Coordinates of C-alpha atoms in Angstrom, one line a residue:
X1 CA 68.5 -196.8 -14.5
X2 CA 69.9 -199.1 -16.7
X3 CA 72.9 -199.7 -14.0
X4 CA 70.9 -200.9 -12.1
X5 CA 70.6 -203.8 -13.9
X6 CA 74.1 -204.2 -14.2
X7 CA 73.5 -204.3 -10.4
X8 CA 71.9 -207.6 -10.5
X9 CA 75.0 -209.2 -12.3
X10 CA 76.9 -208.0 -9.9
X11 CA 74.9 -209.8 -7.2
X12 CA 76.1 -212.7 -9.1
X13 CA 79.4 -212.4 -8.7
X14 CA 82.2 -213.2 -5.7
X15 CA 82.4 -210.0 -4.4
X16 CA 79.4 -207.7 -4.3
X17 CA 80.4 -204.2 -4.3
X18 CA 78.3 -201.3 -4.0
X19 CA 79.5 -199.2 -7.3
X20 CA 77.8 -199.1 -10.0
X21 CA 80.5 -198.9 -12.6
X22 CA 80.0 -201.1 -14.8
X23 CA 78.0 -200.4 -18.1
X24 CA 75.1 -202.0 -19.1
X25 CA 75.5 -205.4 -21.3
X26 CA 71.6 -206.2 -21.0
X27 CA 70.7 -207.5 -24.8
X28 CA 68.6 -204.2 -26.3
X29 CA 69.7 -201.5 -24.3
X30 CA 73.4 -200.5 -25.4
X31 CA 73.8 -203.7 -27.6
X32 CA 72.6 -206.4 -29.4
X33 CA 68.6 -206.7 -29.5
X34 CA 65.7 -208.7 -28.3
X35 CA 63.5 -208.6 -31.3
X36 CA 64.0 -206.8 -34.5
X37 CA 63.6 -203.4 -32.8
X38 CA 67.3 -203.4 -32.2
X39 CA 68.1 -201.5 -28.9
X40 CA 67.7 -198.5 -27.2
X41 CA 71.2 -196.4 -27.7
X42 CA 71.2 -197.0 -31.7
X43 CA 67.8 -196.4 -31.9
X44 CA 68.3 -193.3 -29.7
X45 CA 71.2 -191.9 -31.9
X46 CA 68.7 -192.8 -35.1
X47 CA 66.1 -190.2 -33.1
X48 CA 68.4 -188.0 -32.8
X49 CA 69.6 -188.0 -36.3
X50 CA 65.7 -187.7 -37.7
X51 CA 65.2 -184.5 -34.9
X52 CA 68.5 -183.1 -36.8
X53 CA 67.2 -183.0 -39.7
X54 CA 63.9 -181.4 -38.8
X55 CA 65.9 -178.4 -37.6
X56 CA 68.6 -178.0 -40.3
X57 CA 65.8 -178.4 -42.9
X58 CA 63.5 -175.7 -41.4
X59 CA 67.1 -173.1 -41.0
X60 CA 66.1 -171.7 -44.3
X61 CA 62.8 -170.2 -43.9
X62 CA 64.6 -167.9 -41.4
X63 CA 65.0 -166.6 -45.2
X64 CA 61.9 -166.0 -45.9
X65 CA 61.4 -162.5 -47.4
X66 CA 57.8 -162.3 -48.5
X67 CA 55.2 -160.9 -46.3
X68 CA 52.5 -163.8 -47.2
X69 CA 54.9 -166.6 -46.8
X70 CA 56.7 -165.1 -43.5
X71 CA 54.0 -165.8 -40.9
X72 CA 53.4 -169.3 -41.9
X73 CA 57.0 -169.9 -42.2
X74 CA 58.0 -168.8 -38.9
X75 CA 55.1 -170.8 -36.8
X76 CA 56.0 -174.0 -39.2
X77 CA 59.8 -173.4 -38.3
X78 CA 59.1 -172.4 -34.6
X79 CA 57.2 -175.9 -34.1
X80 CA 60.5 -178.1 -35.7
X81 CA 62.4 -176.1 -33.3
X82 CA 60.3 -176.5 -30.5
X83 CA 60.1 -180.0 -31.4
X84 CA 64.0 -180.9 -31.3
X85 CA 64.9 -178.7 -28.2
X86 CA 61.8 -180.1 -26.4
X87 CA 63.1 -183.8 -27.7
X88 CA 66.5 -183.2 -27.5
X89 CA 67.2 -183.8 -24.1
X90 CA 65.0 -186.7 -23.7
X91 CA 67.1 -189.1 -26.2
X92 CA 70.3 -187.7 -24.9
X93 CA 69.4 -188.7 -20.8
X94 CA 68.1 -192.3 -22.3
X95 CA 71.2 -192.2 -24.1
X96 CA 73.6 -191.4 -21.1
X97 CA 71.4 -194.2 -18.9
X98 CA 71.7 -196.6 -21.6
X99 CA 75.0 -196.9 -21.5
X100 CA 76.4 -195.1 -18.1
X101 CA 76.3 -196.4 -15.2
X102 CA 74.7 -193.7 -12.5
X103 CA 72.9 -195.9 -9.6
X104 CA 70.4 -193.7 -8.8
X105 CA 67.2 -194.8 -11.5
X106 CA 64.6 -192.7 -9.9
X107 CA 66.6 -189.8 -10.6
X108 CA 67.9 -190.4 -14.1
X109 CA 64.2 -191.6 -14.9
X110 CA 62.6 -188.8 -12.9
X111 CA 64.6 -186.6 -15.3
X112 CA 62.8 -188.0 -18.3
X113 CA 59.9 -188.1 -17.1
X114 CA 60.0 -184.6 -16.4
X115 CA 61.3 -183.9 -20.0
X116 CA 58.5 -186.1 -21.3
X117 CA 55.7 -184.3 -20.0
X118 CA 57.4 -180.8 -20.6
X119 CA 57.5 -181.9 -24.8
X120 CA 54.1 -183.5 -24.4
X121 CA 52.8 -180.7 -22.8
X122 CA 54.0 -178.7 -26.1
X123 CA 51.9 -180.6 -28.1
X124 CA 48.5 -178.0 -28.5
X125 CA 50.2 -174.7 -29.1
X126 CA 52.6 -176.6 -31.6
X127 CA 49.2 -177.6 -33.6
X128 CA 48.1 -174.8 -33.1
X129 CA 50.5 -172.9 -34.5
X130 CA 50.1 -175.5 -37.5
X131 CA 47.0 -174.7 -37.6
X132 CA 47.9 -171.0 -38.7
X133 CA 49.7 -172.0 -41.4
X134 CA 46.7 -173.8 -43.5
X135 CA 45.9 -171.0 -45.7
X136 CA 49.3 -171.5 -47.1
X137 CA 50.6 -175.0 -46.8
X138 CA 47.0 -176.1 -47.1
X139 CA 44.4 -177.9 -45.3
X140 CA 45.7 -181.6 -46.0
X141 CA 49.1 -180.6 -45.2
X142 CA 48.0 -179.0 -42.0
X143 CA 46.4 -182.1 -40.7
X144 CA 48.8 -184.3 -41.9
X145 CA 51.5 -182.6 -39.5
X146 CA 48.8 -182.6 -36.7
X147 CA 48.7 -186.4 -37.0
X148 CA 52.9 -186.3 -36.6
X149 CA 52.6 -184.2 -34.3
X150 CA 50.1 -186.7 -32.0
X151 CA 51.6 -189.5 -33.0
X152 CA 54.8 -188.3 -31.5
X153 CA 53.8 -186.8 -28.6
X154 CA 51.7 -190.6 -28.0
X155 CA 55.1 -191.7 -28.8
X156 CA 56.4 -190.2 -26.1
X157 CA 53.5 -190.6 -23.2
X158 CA 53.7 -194.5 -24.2
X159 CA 57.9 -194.8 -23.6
X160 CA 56.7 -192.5 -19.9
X161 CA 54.6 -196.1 -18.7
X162 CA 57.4 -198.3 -20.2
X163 CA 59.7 -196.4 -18.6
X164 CA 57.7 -197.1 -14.9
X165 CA 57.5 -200.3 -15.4
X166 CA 61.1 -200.6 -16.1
X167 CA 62.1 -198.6 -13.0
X168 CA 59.7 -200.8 -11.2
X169 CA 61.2 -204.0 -12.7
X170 CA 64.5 -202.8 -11.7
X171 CA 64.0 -201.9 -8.2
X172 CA 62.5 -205.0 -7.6
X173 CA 66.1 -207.0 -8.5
X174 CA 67.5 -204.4 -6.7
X175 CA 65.7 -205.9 -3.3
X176 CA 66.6 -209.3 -3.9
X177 CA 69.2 -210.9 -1.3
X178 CA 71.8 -212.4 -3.6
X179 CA 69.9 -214.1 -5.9
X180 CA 71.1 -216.1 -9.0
X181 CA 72.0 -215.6 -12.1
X182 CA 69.4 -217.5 -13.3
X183 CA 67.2 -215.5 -11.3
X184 CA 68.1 -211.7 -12.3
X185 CA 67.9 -213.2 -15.8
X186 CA 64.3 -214.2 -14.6
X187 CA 63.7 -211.0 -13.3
X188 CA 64.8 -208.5 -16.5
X189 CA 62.2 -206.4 -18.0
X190 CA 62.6 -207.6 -21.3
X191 CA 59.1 -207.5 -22.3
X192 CA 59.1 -203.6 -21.2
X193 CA 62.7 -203.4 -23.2
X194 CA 61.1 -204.6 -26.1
X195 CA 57.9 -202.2 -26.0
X196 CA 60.6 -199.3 -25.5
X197 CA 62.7 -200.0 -28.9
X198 CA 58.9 -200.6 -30.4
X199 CA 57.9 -197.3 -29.1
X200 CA 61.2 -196.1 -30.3
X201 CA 60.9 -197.5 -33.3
X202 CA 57.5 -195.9 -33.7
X203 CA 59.0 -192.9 -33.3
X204 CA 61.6 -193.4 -36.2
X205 CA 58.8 -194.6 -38.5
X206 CA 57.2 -191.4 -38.0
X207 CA 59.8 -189.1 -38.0
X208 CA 61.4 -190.0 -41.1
X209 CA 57.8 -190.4 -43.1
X210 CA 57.6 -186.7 -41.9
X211 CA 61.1 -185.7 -43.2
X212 CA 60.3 -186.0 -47.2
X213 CA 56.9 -184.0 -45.9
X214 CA 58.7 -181.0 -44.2
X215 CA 61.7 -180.7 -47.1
X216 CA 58.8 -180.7 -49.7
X217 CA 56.8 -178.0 -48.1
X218 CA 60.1 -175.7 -47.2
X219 CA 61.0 -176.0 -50.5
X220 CA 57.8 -175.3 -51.9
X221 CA 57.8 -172.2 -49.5
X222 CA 61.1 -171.3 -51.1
X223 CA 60.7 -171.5 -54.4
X224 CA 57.1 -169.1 -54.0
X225 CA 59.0 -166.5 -52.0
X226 CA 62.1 -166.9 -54.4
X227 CA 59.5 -166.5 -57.3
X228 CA 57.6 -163.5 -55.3
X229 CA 60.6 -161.9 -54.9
X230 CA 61.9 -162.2 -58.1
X231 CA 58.3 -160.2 -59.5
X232 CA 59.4 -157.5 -56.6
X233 CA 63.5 -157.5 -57.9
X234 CA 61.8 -156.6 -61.1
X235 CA 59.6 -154.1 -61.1
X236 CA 62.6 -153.1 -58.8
X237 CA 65.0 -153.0 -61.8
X238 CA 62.0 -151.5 -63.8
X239 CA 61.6 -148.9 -61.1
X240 CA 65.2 -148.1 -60.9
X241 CA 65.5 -147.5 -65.3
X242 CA 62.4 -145.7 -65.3
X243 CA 64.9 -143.3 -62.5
X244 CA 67.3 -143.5 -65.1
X245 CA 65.3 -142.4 -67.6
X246 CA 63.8 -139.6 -66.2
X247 CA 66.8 -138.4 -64.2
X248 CA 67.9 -137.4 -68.6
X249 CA 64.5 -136.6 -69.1
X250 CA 65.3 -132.9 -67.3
X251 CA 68.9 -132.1 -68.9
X252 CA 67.0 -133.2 -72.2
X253 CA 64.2 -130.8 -71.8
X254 CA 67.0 -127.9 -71.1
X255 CA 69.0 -128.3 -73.6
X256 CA 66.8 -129.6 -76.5
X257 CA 63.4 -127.7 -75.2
X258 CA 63.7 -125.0 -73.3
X259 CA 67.2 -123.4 -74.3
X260 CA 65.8 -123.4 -78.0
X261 CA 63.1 -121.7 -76.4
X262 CA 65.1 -119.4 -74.5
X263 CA 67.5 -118.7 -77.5
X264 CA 65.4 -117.8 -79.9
X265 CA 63.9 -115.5 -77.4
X266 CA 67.1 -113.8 -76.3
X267 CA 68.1 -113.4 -80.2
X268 CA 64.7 -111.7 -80.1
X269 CA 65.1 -109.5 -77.5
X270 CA 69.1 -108.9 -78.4
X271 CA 68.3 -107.9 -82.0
X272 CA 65.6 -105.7 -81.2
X273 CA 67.4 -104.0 -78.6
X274 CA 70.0 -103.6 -80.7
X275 CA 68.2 -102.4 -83.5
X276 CA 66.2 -100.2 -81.5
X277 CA 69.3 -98.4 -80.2
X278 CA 70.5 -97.8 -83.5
X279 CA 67.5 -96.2 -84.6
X280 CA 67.4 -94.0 -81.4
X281 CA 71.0 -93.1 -81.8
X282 CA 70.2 -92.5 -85.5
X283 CA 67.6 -89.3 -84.3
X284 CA 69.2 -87.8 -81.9
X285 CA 72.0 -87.5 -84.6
X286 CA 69.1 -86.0 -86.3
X287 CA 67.8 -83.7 -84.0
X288 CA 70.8 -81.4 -84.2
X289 CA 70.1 -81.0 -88.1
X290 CA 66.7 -80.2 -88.1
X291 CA 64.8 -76.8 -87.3
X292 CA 63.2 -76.3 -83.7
X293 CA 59.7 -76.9 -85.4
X294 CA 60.7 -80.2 -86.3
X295 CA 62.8 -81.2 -83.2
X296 CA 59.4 -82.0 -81.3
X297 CA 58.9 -85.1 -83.8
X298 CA 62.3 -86.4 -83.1
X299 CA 61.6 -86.4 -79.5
X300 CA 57.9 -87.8 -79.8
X301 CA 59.8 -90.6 -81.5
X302 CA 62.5 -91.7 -79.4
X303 CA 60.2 -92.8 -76.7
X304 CA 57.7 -95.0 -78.5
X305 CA 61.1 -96.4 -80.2
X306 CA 62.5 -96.9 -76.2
X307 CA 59.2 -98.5 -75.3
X308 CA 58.9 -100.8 -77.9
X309 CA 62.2 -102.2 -77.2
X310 CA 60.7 -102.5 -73.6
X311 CA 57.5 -104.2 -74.2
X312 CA 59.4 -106.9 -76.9
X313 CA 61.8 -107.4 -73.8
X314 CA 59.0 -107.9 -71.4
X315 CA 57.0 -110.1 -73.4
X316 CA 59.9 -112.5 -74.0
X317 CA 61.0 -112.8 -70.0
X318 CA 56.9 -114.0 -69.5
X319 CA 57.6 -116.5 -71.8
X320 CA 60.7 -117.6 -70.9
X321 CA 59.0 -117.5 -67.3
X322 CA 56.8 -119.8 -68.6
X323 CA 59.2 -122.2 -70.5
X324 CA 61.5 -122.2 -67.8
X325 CA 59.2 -123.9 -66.0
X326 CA 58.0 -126.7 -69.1
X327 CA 58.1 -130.1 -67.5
X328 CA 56.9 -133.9 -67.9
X329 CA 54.8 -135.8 -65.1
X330 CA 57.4 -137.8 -63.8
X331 CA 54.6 -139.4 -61.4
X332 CA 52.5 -141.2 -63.8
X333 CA 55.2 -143.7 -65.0
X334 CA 55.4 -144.7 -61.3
X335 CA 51.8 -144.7 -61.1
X336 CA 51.4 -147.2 -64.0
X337 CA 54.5 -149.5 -63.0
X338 CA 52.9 -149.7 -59.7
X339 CA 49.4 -150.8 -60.7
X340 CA 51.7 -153.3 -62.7
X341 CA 53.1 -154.6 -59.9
X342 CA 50.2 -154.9 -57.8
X343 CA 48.0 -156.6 -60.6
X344 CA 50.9 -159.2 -61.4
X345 CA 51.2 -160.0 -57.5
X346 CA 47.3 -160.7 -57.5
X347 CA 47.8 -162.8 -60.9
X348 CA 50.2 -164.9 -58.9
X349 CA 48.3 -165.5 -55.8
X350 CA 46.5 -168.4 -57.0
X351 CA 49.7 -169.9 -58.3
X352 CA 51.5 -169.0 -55.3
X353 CA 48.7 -170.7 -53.0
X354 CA 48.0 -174.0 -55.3
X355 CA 52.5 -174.4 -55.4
X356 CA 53.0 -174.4 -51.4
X357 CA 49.4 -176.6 -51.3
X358 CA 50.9 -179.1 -53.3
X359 CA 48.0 -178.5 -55.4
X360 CA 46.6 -181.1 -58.6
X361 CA 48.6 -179.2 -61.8
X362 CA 50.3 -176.8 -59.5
X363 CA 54.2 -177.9 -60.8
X364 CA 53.3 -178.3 -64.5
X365 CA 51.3 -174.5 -64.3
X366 CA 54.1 -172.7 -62.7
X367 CA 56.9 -174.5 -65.0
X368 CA 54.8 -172.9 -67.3
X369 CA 53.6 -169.7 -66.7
X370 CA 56.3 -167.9 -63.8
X371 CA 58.1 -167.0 -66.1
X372 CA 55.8 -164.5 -67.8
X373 CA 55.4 -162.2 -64.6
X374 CA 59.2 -161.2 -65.2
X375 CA 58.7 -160.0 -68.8
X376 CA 55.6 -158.0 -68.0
X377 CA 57.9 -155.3 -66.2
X378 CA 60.0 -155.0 -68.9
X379 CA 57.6 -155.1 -71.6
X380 CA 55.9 -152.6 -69.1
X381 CA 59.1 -150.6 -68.7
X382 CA 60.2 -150.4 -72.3
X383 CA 56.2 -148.8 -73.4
X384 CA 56.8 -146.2 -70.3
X385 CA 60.3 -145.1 -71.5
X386 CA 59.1 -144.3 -75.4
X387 CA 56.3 -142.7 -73.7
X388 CA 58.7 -140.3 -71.7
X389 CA 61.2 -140.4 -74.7
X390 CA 58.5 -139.9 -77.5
X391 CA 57.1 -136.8 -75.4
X392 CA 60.2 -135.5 -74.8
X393 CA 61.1 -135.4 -78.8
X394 CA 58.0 -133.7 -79.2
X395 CA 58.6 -131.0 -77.5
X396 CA 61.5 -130.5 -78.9
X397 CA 60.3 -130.3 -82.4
X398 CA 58.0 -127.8 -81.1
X399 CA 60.5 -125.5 -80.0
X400 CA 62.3 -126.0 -83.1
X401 CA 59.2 -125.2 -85.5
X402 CA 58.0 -122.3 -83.0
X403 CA 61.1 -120.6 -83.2
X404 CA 60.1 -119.6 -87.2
X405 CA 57.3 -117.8 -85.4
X406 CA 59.8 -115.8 -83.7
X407 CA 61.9 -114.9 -87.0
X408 CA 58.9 -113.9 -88.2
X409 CA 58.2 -111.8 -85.4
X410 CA 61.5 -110.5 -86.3
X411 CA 61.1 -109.8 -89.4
X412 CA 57.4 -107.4 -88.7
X413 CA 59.9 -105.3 -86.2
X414 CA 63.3 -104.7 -88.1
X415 CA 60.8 -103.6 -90.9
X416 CA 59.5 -100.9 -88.2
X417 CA 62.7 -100.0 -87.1
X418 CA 64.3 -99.8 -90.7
X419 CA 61.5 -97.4 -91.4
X420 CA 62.3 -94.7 -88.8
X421 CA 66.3 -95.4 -90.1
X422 CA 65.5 -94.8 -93.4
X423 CA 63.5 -91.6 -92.1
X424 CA 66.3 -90.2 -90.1
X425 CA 68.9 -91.1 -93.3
X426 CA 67.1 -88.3 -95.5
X427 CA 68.4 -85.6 -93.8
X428 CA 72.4 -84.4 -93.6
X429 CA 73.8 -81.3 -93.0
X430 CA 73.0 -80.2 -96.4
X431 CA 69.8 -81.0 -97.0
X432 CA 66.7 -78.6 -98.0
X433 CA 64.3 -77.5 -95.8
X434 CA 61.4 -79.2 -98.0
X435 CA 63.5 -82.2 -97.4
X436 CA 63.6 -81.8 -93.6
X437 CA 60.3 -81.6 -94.0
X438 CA 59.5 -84.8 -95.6
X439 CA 61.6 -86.3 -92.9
X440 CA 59.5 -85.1 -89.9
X441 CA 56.6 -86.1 -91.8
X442 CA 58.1 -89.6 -92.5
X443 CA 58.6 -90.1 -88.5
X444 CA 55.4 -89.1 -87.7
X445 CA 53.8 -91.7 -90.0
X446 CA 56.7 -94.3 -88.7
X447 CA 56.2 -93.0 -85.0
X448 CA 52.5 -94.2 -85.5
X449 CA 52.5 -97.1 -87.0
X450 CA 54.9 -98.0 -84.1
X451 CA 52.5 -96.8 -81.4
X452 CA 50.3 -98.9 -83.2
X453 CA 52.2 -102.3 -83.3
X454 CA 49.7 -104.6 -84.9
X455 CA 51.4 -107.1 -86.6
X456 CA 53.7 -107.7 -83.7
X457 CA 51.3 -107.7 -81.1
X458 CA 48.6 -109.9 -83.0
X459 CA 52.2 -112.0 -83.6
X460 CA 53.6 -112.4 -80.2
X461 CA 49.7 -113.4 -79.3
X462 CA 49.4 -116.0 -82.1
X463 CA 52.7 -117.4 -80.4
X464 CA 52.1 -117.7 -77.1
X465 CA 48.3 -119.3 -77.9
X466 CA 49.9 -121.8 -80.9
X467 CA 52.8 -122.3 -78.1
X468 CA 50.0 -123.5 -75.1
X469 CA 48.3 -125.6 -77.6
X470 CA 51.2 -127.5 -79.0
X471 CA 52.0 -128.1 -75.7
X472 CA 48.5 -129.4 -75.1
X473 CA 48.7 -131.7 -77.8
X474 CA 51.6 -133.3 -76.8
X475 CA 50.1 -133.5 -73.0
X476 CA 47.3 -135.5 -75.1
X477 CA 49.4 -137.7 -76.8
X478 CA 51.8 -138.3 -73.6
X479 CA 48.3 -139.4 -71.7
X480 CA 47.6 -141.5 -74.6
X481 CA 50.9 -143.5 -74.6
X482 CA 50.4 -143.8 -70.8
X483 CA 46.2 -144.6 -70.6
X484 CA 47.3 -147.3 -73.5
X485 CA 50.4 -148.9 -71.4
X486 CA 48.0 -148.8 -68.5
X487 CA 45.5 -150.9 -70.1
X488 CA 47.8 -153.2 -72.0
X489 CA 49.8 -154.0 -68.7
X490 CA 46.2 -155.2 -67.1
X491 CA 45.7 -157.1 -70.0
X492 CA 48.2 -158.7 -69.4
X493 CA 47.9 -159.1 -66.0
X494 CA 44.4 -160.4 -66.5
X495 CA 45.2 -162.8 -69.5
X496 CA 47.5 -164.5 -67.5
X497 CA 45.9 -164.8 -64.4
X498 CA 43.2 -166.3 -66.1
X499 CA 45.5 -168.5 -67.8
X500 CA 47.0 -169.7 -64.6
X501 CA 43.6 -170.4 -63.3
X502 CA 42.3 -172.5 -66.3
X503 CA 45.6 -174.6 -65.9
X504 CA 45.3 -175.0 -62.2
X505 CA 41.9 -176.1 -62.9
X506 CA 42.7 -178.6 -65.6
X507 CA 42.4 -176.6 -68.4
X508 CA 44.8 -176.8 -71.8
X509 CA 48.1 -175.3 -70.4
X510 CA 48.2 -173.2 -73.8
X511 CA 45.4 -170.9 -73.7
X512 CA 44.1 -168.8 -77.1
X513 CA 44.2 -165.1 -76.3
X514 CA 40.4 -163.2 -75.9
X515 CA 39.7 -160.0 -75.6
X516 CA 40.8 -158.1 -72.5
X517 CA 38.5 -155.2 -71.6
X518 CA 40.1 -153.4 -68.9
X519 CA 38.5 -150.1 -67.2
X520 CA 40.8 -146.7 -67.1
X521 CA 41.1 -146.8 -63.8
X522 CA 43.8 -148.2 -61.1
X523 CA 43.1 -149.9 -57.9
X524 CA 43.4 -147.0 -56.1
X525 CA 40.0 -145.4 -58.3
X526 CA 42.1 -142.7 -59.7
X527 CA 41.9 -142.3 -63.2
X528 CA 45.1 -142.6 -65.4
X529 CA 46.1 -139.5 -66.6
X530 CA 49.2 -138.0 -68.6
X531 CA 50.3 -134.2 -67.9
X532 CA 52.8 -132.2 -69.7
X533 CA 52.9 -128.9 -67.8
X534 CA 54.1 -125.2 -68.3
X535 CA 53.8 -121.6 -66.5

């Protein structure tokens, strides 16, 4: 377009020729300036520099991890982009016209045009999209980039008309039949030049008044989704110790809890098998030394002797059934670090919100405070792990102190067993029939106060209820530890969003502690409870 004006010097000259060659030296468009504007092509490459920016600055919240932040992010980034690749190639063709010659204006300025109204046409769904984004960057924000957003896009339907009349203004030298030099200087649009480095200019103004704008609120948006994340990459790290911790949790409960238990019951059942044989071995070395009316007692006996060594056997597989199977709730941690988790994120959504809303107090309160929702976790983790820990060392001190009751056991049934021994060691191969005698009548009494079993049985059931109930206890204390961690992690939680909220508000940034009452409960309305399990 602007070649065409270089047409009209050419008029000028000797020899007219019909290329148009020859760049454009009109003051304002490649070089030099009319006013204080300056001219098109710097204050082209300025535009171009300012839609630049907008782009590069907006490449990081294709970073955005947070769920909250990501919507708003991507429609605030979509509209920069939109915004340069819609504006791009309207500079760039002024650009080219400015300062190549192509002889064909309507063309060239067609071509603008058509970008024009293309960007311009962009202009609703880009607010809209804005628009979206309130809730996060704010209502002032939002209409603050509305208004860029017009202004530009008026920007841009203003340099359309200039750009007619300047078409118009150059066709019209174009017609004239070898006018002066005086005259094509006559002729030049220079009032229309002028209004197209004010639009320009305009333009400039605007966009880098909006550049300080959009780095603030991208780096607002970054540092909440950085600080969100961080409370997520922490309870994370939480999440994955608390793994740790109860991955030992099972190899410490074998070989501290239930091995104990499982020893002390084999050494049971071992020693009273054992035992048991040697008495039965010890009558039917008997048998062959006593008279056919006292064989019968001998073989009365054996049995109850065999069966007893059964039922001490059978008795200590159902417990070690049961032990075997002795375990912590390894859910209720989770449960509780969870709840955390979700109470810290609702702590922080006021902070969050008042940060990226450029918010009265917003900077000073999360200097302050942010910090605090990374300990929680930790001071959250450390409570859970004594819990585990704490429960764990219980039961292991049970198992310890439960296997006297099993010695003691011991000690009921080797008296048993010594007594039919030390019936069956009366007789040898010399002794009197009176003392045969006394030995049958010795088994007998022995053989019933077997059959009997009293003091075992009332033993082994003494165990297995002081066993249930120790375990009970420590189920009691392990809720305990975990109902208490609950309610001091939503203390927390709720001392410091309330905290946040008094400094937001204007409130002393140091706030005294008050009393936190917190109910049992977690959001999900499931009450918090602790479980240590067996059989």
């Amino acid at each position: 377009m602007w070649k065409l004006i270089s047409l009209s010097w050419l008029l000028v000259l000797p020899i007219v020729r019909p290329d148009l060659t020859i760049p454009v030296t009109v003051p304002g468009i490649s070089s030099g300036s009319l006013d204080i504007n300056g001219n098109v092509v710097l204050n082209v490459n300025r535009i171009q520099d300012i839609l630049n920016q907008f782009q590069s600055i907006v490449q990081s919240l294709y970073n955005i991890q947070s769920p909250e932040l990501g919507s708003a992010a991507e429609n605030f980034r979509y509209v920069m982009d939109s915004l340069v690749e819609a504006g791009a190639p309207i500079f760039q063709s002024l650009s080219n016209v400015a300062k190549i010659s192509s002889g064909n204006i309507t063309r060239d300025f067609g071509g603008i045009r058509e970008s024009i109204n293309y960007a311009v046409g962009l202009n609703q769904d880009h607010m809209s999209l804005v628009n979206k984004t309130t809730q996060i960057v704010g209502v002032n924000t939002s209409l603050y980039f509305n208004g860029v957003l017009n202004s530009l896009a008026s920007n841009l339907g203003n340099m359309s008309e200039i750009l007619n009349k300047i078409e118009s203004a150059v066709n019209g030298i174009k017609r004239e039949n070898r006018p002066s030099q005086a005259a094509i200087r006559a002729l030049l649009p220079n009032d229309n030049i002028k209004a197209l480095n004010a639009v320009l200019r305009q333009y400039i103004l605007t966009g880098d008044a909006a550049i300080p704008q959009i780095r603030s609120i991208v780096s607002r948006v970054q540092s909440v989704d950085n600080f969100r994340n961080r409370i997520s990459v922490s309870i994370n790290q939480q999440r994955q110790y608390l793994n740790n911790t109860l991955a030992r949790i099972v190899p410490y409960l074998q070989s501290n809890v239930i091995s104990r238990f499982r020893n002390s019951l084999a050494s049971l059942q071992s020693q009273v098998i054992s035992r048991s044989s040697r008495a039965a071995t010890a009558l039917s070395n008997l048998i062959v030394l006593l008279p056919d009316v006292l064989k019968a007692t001998v073989n009365q006996t054996v049995p109850v002797i065999q069966a007893l060594a059964r039922n001490v056997s059978n008795d200590a597989n159902i417990l070690l059934q049961q032990i075997s199977r002795l375990s912590v709730n390894e859910a209720l941690p989770y449960v509780v670090l969870n709840e955390t988790e979700y109470f810290l994120n609702e702590a922080s959504r006021n902070l969050t919100v008042s940060m990226t809303q450029r918010a009265r107090f917003a900077d000073a309160c999360f200097a302050r405070f942010n910090s605090y929702f990374d300990q929680i976790p930790r001071t959250v983790y450390s409570q859970l792990s004594t819990c585990v820990w704490d429960t764990a060392s219980d039961l292991s001190s049970v198992a310890v102190n439960m296997n006297y009751l099993i010695q003691s056991a011991l000690i009921d049934l080797n008296n048993e067993l010594q007594a039919v021994e030390r019936c069956a060691g009366m007789v040898s191969r010399y002794s009197s029939e009176m003392t045969k005698y006394q030995a049958a009548t010795c088994l007998n009494d022995a053989r019933s106060y077997l059959q009997k079993r009293e003091v075992y049985a009332q033993q082994m059931a003494n165990y297995q209820v002081l066993l249930k109930n120790e375990i009970s206890y420590s189920a009691q204390r392990y809720n305990f530890c975990m109902v208490t961690t609950f309610r001091q992690a939503m203390g927390l939680g709720a001392y410091l969003k309330r905290s946040v909220d008094k400094c937001l508000n204007g409130g002393p940034t140091v706030t005294p502690f008050w009393s936190i009452s917190v109910g049992w409960r977690g959001k999900s309305g499931r009450r918090i409870r602790g479980k240590v399990s067996w059989g």
